[in-house]
mmCIF file with all atom_site columns, C-alpha atoms in Angstrom:
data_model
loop_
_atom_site.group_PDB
_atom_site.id
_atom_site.type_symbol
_atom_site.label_atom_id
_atom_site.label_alt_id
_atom_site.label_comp_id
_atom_site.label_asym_id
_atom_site.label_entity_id
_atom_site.label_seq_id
_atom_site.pdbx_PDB_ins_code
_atom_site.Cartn_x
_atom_site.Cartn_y
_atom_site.Cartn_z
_atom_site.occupancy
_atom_site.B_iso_or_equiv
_atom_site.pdbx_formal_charge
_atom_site.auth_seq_id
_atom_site.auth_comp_id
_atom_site.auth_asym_id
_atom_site.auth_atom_id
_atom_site.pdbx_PDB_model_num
ATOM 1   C CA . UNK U 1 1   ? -5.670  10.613  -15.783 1.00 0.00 ? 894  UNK U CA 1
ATOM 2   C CA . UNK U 1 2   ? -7.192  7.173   -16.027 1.00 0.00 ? 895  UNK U CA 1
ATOM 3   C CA . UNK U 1 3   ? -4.798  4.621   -14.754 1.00 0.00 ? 896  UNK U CA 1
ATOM 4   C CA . UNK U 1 4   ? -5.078  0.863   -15.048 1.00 0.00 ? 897  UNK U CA 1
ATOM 5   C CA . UNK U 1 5   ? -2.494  -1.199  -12.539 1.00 0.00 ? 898  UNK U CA 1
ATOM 6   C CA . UNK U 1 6   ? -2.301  -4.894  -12.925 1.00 0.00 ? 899  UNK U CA 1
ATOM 7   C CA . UNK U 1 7   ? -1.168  -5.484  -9.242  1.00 0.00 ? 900  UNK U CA 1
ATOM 8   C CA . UNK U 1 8   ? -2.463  -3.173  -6.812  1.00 0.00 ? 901  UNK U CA 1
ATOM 9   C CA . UNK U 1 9   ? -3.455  -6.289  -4.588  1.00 0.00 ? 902  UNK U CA 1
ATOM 10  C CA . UNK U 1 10  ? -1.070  -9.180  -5.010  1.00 0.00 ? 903  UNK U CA 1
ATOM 11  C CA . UNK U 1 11  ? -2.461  -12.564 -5.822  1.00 0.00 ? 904  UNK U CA 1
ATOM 12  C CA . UNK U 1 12  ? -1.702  -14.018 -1.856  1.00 0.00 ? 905  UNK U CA 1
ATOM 13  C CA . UNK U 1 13  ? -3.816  -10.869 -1.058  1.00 0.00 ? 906  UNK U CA 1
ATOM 14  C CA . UNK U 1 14  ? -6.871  -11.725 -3.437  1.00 0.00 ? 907  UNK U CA 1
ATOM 15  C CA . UNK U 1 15  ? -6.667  -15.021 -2.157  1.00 0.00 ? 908  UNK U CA 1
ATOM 16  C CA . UNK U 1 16  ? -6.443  -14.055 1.652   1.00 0.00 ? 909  UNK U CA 1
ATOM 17  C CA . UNK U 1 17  ? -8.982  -11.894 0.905   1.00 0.00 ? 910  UNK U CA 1
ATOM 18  C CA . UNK U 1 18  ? -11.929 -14.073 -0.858  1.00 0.00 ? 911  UNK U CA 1
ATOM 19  C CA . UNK U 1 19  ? -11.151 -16.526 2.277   1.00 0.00 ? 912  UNK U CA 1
ATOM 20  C CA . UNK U 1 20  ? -11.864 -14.116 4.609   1.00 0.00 ? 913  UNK U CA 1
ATOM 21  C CA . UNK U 1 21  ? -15.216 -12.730 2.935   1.00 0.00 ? 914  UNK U CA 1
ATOM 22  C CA . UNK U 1 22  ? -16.282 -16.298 2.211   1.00 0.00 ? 915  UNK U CA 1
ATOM 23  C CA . UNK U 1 23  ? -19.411 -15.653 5.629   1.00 0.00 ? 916  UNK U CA 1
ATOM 24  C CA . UNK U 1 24  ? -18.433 -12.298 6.194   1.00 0.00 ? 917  UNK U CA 1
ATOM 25  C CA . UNK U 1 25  ? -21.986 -10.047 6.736   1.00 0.00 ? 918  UNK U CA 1
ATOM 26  C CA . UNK U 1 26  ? -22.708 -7.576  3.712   1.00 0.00 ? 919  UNK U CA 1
ATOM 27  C CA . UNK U 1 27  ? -25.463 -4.998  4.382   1.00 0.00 ? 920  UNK U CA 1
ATOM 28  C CA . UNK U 1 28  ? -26.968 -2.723  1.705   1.00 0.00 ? 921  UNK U CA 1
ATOM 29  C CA . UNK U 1 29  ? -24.749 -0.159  0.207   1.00 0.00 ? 922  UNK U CA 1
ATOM 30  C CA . UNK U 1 30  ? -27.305 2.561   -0.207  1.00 0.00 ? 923  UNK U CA 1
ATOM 31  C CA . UNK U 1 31  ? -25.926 3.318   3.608   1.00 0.00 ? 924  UNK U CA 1
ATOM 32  C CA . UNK U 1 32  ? -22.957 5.317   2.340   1.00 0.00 ? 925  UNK U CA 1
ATOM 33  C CA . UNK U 1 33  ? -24.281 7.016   -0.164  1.00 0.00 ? 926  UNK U CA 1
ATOM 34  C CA . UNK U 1 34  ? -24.949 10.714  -0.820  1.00 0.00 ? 927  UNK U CA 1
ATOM 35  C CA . UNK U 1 35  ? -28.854 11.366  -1.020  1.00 0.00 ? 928  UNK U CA 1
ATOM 36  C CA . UNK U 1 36  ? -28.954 11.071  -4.743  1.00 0.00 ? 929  UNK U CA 1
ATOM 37  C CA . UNK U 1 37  ? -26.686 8.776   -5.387  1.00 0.00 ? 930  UNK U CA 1
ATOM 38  C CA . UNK U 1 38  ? -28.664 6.046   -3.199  1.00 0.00 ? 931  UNK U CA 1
ATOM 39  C CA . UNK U 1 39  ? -31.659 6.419   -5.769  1.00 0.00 ? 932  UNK U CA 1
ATOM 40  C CA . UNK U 1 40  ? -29.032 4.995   -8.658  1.00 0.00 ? 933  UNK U CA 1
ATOM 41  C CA . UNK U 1 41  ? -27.415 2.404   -6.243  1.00 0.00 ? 934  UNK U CA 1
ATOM 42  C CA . UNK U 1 42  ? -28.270 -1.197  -5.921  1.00 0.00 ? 935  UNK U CA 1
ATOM 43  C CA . UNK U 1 43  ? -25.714 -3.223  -3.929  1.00 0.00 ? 936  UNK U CA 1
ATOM 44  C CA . UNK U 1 44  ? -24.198 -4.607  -1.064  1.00 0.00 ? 937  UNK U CA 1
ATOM 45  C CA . UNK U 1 45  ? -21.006 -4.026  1.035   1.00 0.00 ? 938  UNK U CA 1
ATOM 46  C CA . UNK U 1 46  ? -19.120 -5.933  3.861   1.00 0.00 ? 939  UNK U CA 1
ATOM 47  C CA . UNK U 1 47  ? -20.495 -4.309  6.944   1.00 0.00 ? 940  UNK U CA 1
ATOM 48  C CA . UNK U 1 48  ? -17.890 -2.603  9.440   1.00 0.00 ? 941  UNK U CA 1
ATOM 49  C CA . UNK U 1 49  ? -19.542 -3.533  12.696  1.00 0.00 ? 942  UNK U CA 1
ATOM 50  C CA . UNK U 1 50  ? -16.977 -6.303  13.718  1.00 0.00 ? 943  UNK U CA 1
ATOM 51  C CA . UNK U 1 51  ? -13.856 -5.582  14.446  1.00 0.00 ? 944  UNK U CA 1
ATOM 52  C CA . UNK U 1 52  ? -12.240 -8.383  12.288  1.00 0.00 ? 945  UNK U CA 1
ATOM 53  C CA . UNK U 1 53  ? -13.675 -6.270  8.933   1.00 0.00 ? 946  UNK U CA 1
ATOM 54  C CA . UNK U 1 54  ? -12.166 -3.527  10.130  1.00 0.00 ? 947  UNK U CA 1
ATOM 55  C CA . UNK U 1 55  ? -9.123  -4.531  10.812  1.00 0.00 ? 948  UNK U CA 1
ATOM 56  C CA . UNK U 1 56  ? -9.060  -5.728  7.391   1.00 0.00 ? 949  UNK U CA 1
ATOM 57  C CA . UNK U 1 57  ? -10.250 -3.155  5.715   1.00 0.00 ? 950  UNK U CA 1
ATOM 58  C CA . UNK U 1 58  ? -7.406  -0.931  7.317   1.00 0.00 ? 951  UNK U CA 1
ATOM 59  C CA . UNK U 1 59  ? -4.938  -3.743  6.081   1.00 0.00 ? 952  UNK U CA 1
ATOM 60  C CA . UNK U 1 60  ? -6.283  -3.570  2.647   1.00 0.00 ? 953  UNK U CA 1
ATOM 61  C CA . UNK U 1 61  ? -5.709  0.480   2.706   1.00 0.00 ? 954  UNK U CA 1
ATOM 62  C CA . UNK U 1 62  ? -2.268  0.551   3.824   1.00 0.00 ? 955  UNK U CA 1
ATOM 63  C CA . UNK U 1 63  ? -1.801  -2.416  1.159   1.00 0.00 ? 956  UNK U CA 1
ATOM 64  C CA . UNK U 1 64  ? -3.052  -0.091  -1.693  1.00 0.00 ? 957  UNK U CA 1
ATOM 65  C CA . UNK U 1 65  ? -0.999  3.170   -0.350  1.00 0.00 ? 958  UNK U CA 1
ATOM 66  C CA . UNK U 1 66  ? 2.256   1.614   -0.505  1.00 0.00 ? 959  UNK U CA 1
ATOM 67  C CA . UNK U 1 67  ? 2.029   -0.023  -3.606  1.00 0.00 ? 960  UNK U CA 1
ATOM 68  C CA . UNK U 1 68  ? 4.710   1.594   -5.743  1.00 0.00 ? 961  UNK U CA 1
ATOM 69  C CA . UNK U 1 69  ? 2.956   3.075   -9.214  1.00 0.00 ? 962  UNK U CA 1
ATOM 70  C CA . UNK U 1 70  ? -0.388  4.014   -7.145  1.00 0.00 ? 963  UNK U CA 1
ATOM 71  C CA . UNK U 1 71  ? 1.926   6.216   -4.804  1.00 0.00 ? 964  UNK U CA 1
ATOM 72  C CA . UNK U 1 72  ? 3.602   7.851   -8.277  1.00 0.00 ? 965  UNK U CA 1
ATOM 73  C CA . UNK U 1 73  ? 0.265   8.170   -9.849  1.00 0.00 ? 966  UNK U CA 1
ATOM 74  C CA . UNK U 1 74  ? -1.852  9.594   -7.057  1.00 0.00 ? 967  UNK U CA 1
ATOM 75  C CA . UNK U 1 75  ? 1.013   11.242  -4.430  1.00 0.00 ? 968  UNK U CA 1
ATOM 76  C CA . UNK U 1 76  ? -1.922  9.897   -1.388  1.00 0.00 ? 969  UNK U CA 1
ATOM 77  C CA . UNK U 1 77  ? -1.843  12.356  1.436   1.00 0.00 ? 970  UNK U CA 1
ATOM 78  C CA . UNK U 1 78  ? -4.459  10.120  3.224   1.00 0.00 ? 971  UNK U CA 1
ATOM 79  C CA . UNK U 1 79  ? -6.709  7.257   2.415   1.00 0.00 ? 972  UNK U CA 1
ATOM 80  C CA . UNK U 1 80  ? -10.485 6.792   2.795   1.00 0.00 ? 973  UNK U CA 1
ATOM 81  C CA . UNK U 1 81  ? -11.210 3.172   4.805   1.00 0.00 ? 974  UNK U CA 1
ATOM 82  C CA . UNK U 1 82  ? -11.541 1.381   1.904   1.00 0.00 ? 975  UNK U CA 1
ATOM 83  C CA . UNK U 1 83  ? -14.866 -0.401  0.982   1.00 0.00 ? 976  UNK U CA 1
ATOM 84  C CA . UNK U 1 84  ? -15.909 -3.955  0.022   1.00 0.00 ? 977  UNK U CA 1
ATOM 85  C CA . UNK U 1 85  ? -18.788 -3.902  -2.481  1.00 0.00 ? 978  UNK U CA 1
ATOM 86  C CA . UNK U 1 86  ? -20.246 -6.644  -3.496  1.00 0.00 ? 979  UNK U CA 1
ATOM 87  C CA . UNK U 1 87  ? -22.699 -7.065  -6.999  1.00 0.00 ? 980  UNK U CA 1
ATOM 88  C CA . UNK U 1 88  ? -25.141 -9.787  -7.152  1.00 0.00 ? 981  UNK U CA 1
ATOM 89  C CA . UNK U 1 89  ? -27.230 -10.294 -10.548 1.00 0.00 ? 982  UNK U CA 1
ATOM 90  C CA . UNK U 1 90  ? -29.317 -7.752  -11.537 1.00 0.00 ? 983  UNK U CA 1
ATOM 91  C CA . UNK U 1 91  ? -27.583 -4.935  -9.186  1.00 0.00 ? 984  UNK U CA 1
ATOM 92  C CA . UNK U 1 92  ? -25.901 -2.058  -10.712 1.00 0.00 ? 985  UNK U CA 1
ATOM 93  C CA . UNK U 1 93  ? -24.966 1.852   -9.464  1.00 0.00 ? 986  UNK U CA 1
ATOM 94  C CA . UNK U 1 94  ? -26.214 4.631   -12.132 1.00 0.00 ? 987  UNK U CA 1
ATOM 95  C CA . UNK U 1 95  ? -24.339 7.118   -12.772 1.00 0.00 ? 988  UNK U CA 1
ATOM 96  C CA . UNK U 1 96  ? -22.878 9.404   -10.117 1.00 0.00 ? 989  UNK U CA 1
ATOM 97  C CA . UNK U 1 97  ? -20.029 12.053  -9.028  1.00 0.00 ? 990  UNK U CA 1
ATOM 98  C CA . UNK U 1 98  ? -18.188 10.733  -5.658  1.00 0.00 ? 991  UNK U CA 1
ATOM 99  C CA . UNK U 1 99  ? -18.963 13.064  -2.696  1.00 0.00 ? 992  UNK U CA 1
ATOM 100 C CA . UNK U 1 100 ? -16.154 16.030  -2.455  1.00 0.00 ? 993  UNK U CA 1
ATOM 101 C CA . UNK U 1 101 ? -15.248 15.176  1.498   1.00 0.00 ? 994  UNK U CA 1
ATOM 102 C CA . UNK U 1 102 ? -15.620 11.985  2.452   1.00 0.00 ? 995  UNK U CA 1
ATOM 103 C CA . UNK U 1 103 ? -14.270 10.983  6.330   1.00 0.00 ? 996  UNK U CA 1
ATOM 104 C CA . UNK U 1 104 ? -13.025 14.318  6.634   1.00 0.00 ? 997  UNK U CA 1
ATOM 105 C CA . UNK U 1 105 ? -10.864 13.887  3.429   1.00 0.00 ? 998  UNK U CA 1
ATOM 106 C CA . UNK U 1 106 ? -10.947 15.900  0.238   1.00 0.00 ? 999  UNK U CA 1
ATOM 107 C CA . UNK U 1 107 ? -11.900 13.189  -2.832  1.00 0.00 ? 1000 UNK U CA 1
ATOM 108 C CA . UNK U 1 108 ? -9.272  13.730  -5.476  1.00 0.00 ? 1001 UNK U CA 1
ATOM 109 C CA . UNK U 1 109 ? -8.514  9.989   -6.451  1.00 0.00 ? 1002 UNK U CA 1
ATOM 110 C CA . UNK U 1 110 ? -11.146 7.430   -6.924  1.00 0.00 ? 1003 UNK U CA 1
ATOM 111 C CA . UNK U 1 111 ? -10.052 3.588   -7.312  1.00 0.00 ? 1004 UNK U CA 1
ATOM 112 C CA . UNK U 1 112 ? -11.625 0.135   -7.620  1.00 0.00 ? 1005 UNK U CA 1
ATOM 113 C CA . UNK U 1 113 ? -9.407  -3.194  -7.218  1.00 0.00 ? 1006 UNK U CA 1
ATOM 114 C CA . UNK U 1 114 ? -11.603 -6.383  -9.203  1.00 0.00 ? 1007 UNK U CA 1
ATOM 115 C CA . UNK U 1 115 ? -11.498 -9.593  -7.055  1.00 0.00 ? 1008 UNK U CA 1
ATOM 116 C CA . UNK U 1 116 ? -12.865 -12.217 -9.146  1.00 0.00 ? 1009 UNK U CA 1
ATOM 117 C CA . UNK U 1 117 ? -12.435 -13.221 -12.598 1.00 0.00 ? 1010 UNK U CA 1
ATOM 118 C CA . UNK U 1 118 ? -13.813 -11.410 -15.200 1.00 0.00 ? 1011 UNK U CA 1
ATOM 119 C CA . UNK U 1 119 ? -15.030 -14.253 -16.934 1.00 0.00 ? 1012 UNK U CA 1
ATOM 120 C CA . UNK U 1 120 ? -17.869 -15.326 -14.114 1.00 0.00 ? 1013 UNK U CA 1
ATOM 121 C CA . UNK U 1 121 ? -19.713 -12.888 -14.401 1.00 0.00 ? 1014 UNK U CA 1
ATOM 122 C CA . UNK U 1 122 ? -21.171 -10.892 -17.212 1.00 0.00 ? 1015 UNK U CA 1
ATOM 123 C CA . UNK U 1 123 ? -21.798 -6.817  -17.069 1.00 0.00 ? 1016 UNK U CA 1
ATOM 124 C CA . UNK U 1 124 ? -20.613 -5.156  -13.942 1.00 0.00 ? 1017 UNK U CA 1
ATOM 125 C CA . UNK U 1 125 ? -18.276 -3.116  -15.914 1.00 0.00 ? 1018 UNK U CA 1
ATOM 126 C CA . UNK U 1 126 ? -16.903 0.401   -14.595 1.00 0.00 ? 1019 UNK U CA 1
ATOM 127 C CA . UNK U 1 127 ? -18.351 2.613   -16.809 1.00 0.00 ? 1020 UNK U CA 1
ATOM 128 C CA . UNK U 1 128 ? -16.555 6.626   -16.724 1.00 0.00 ? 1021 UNK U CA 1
ATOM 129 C CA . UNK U 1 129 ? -17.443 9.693   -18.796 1.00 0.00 ? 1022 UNK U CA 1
ATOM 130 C CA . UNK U 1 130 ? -14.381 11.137  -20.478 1.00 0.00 ? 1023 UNK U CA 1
ATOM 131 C CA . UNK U 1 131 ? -14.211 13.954  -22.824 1.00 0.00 ? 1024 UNK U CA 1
ATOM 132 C CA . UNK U 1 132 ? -13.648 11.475  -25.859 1.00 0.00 ? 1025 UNK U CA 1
ATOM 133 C CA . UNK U 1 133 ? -16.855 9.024   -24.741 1.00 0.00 ? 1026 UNK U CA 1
ATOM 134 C CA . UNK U 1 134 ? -17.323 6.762   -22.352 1.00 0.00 ? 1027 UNK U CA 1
ATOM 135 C CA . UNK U 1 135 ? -14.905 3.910   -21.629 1.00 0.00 ? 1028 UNK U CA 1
ATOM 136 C CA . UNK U 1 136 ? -15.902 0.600   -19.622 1.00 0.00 ? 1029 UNK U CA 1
ATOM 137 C CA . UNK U 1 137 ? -13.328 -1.471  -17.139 1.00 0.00 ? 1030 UNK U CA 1
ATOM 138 C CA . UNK U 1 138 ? -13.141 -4.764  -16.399 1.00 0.00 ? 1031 UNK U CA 1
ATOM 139 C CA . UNK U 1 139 ? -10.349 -6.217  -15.026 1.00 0.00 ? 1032 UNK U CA 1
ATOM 140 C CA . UNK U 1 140 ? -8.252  -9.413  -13.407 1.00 0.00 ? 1033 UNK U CA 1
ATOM 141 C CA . UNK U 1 141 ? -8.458  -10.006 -10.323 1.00 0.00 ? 1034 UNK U CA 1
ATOM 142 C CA . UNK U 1 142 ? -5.866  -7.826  -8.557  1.00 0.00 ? 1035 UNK U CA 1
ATOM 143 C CA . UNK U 1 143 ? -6.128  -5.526  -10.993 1.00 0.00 ? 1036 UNK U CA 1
ATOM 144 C CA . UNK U 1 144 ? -7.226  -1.910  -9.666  1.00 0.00 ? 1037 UNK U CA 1
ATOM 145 C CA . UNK U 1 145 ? -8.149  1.215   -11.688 1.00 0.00 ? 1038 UNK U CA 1
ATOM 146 C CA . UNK U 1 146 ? -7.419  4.865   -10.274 1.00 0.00 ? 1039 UNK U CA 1
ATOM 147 C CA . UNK U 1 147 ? -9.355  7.616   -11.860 1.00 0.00 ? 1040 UNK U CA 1
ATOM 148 C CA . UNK U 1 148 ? -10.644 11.261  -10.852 1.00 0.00 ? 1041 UNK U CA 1
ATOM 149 C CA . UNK U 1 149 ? -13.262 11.492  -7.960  1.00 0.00 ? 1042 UNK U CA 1
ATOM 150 C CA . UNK U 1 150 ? -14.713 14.459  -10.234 1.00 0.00 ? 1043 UNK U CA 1
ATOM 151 C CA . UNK U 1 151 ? -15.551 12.213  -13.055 1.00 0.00 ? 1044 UNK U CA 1
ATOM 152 C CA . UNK U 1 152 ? -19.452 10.879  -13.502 1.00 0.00 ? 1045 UNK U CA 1
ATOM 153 C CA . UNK U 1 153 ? -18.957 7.075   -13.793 1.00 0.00 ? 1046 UNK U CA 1
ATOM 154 C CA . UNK U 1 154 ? -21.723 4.031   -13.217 1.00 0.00 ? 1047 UNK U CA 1
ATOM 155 C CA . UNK U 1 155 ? -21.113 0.078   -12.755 1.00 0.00 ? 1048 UNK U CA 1
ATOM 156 C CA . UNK U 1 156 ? -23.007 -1.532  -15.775 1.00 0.00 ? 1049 UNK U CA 1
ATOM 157 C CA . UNK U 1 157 ? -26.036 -3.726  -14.673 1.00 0.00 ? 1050 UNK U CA 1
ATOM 158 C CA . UNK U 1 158 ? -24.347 -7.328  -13.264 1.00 0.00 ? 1051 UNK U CA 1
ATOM 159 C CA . UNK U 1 159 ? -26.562 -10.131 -15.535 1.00 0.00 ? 1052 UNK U CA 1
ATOM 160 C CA . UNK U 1 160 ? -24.823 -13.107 -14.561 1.00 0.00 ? 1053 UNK U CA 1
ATOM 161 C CA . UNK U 1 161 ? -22.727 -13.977 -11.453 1.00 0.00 ? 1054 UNK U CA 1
ATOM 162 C CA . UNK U 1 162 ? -21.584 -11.428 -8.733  1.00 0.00 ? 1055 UNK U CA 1
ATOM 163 C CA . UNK U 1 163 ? -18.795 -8.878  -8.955  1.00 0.00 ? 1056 UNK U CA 1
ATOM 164 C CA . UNK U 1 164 ? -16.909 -8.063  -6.486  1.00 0.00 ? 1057 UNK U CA 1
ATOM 165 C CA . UNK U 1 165 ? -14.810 -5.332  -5.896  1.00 0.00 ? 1058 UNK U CA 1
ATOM 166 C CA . UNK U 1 166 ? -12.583 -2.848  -3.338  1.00 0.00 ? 1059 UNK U CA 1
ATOM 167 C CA . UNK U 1 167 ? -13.116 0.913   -3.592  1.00 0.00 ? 1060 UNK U CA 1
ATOM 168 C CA . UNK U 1 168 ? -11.621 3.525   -1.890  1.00 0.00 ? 1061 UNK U CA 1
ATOM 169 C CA . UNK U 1 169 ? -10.334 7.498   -2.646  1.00 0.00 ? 1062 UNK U CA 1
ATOM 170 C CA . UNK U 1 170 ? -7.382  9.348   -1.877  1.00 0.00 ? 1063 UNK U CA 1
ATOM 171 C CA . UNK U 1 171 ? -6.847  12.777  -0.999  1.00 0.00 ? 1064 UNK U CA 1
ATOM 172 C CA . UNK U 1 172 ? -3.485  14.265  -3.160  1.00 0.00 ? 1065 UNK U CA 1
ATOM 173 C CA . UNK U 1 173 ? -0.520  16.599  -1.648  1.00 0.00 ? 1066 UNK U CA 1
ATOM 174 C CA . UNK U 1 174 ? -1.120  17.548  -5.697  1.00 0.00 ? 1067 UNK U CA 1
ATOM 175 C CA . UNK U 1 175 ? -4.740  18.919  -6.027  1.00 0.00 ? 1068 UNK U CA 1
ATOM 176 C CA . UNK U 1 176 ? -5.041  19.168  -9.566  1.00 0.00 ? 1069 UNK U CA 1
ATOM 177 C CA . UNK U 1 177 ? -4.952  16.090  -11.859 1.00 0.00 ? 1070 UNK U CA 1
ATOM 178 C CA . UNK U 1 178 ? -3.262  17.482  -14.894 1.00 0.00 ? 1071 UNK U CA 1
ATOM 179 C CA . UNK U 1 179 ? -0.116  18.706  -12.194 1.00 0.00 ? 1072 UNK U CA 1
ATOM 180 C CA . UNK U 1 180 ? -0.086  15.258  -10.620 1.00 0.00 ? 1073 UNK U CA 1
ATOM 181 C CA . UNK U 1 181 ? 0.048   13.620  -14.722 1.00 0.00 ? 1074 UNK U CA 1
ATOM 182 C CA . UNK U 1 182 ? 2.704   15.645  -15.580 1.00 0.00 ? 1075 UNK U CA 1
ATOM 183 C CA . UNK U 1 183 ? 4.890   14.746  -11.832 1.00 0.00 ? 1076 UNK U CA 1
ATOM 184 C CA . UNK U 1 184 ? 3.804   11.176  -13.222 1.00 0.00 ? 1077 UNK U CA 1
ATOM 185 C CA . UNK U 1 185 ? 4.975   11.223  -16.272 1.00 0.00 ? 1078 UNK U CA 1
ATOM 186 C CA . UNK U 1 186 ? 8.703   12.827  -15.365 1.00 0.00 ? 1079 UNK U CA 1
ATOM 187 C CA . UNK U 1 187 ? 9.293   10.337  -12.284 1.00 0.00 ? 1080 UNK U CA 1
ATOM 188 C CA . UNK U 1 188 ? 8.611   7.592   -14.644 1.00 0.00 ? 1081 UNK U CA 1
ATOM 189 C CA . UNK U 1 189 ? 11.109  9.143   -17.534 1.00 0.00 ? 1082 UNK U CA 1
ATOM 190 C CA . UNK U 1 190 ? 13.226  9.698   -14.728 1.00 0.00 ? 1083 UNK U CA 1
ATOM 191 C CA . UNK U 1 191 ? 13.369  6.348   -13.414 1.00 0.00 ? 1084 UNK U CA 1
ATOM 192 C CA . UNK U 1 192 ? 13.734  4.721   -16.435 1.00 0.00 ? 1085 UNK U CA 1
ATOM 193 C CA . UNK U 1 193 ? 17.015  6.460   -17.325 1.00 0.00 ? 1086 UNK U CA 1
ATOM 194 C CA . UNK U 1 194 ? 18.181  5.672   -13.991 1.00 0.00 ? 1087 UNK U CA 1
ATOM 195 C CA . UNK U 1 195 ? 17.398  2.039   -15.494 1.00 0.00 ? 1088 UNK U CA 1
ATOM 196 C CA . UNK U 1 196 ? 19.130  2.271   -18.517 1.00 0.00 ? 1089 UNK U CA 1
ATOM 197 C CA . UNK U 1 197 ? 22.233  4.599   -17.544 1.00 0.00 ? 1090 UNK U CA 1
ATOM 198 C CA . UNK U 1 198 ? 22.293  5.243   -13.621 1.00 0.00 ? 1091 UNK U CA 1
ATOM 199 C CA . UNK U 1 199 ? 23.140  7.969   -11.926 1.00 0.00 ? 1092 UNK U CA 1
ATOM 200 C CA . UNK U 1 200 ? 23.697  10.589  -14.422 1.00 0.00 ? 1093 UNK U CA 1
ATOM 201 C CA . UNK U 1 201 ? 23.960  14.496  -14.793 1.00 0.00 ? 1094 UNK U CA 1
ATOM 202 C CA . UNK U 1 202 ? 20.431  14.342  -16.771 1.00 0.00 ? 1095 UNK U CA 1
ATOM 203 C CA . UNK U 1 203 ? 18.931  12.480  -14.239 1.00 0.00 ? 1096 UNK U CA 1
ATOM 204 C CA . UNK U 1 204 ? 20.096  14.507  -11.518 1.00 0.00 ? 1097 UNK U CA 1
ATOM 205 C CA . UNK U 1 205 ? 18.841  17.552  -13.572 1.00 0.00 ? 1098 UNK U CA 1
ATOM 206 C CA . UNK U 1 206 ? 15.450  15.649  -13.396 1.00 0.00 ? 1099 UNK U CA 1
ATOM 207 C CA . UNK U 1 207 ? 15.201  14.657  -10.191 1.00 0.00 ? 1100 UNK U CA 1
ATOM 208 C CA . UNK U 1 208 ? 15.830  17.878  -9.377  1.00 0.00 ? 1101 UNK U CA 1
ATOM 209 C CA . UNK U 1 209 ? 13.125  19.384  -11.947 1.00 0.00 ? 1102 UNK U CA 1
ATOM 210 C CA . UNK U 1 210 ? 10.395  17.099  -9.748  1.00 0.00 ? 1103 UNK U CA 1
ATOM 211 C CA . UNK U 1 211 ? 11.617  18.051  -6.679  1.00 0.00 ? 1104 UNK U CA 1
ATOM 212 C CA . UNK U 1 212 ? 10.996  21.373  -6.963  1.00 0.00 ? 1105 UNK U CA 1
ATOM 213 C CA . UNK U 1 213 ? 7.674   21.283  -9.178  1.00 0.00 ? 1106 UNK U CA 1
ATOM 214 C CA . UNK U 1 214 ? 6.505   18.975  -6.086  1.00 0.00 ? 1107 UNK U CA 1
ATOM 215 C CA . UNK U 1 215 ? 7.535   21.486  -3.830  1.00 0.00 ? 1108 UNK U CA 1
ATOM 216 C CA . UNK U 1 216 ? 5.727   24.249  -5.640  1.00 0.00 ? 1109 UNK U CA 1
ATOM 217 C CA . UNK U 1 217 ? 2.650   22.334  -6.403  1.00 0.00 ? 1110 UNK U CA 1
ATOM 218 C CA . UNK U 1 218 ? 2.198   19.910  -3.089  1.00 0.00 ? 1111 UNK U CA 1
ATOM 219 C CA . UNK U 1 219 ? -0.229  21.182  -0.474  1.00 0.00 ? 1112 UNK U CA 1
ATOM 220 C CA . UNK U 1 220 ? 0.694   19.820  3.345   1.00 0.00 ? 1113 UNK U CA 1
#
């Protein structure tokens, strides 16, 4: 499941957040790459050596996991440290599978949260391989997009402007991606008839229908 959310950083968190990189220290990305990806990747990223970057890179994590639709979409068991990659003109990553384990974390749940405005730059889109083609991303800023860590994806070549973006993954409790779609899909149905109706027999039926596909599927 490919999911685009509008808000996964609010706009007093963009804000914060392009205030605080404004002199922070970027060092070249091909440091956290796997040994083939870092021959297809060509850009920088805020460097963790001072505390202050880390700090807010572990506020920017917790920000994404308790954002509402991320936590229905993905069911996080644990985050990554997120990572703050910045695309100057000309840079670009080619395409590429995210590494399985990544700080000791299985890679089921890829995201990336845009941070300026589409409109200055041009290319630097997120590029993934789906069954049906590829399809390219490029969002508000704010705006995040979670997708499977399985799935080959590049970031178009940037020919005008910079881009500049947060990434991160999540490991599930729900492995597989079609079982977390379809726990998606029912908490959302579910939710919405609590909306229109309240607390009913059906949705109690429901909730209890989630529960115990959760329980059957969820790995602690």
């Amino acid at each position: 499941m490919i999911l685009c959310i509008a808000d996964l950083l609010p706009p007093g968190e963009v804000q914060a957040l392009g205030e605080a990189l404004a002199d922070a220290p970027f060092v070249d990305g091909r440091s956290t790459a796997g040994w083939h990806a870092r021959l297809v990747k060509e850009n920088l990223q805020l460097s963790s050596a001072d505390k202050t970057i880390a700090d807010l890179r572990a506020h920017l994590t917790d920000t994404v996991r308790r954002h509402e639709l991320f936590e229905l979409a993905v069911r996080p068991k644990a985050l990554t440290p997120v990572i703050v990659s910045l695309y100057k003109e000309g840079m670009q990553y080619g395409a590429h599978v995210d590494d399985a384990v990544m700080h000791g974390l299985r890679t089921d749940v890829s995201f990336t949260i845009f941070l300026n405005d589409p409109d200055s730059y041009d290319g630097g889109e997120l590029v993934i391989e789906t069954s049906a083609g590829e399809e390219a991303y490029k969002l508000p800023p704010g705006a995040g997009i979670v997708y499977p860590s399985g799935a080959l994806h590049r970031v178009a070549p940037v020919t005008r402007g910079e881009r500049l973006v947060v990434v991160g993954w999540a490991q599930s409790y729900v492995r597989d991606a079609g079982q977390r779609e379809i726990l998606f899909d029912i908490d959302r149905a579910r939710r919405a008839l609590f909306q229109a109706q309240g607390k009913t027999a059906e949705f109690d039926l429901i909730s209890k229908s989630l529960a115990n596909l959760l329980r059957r599927w969820a790995e602690v």
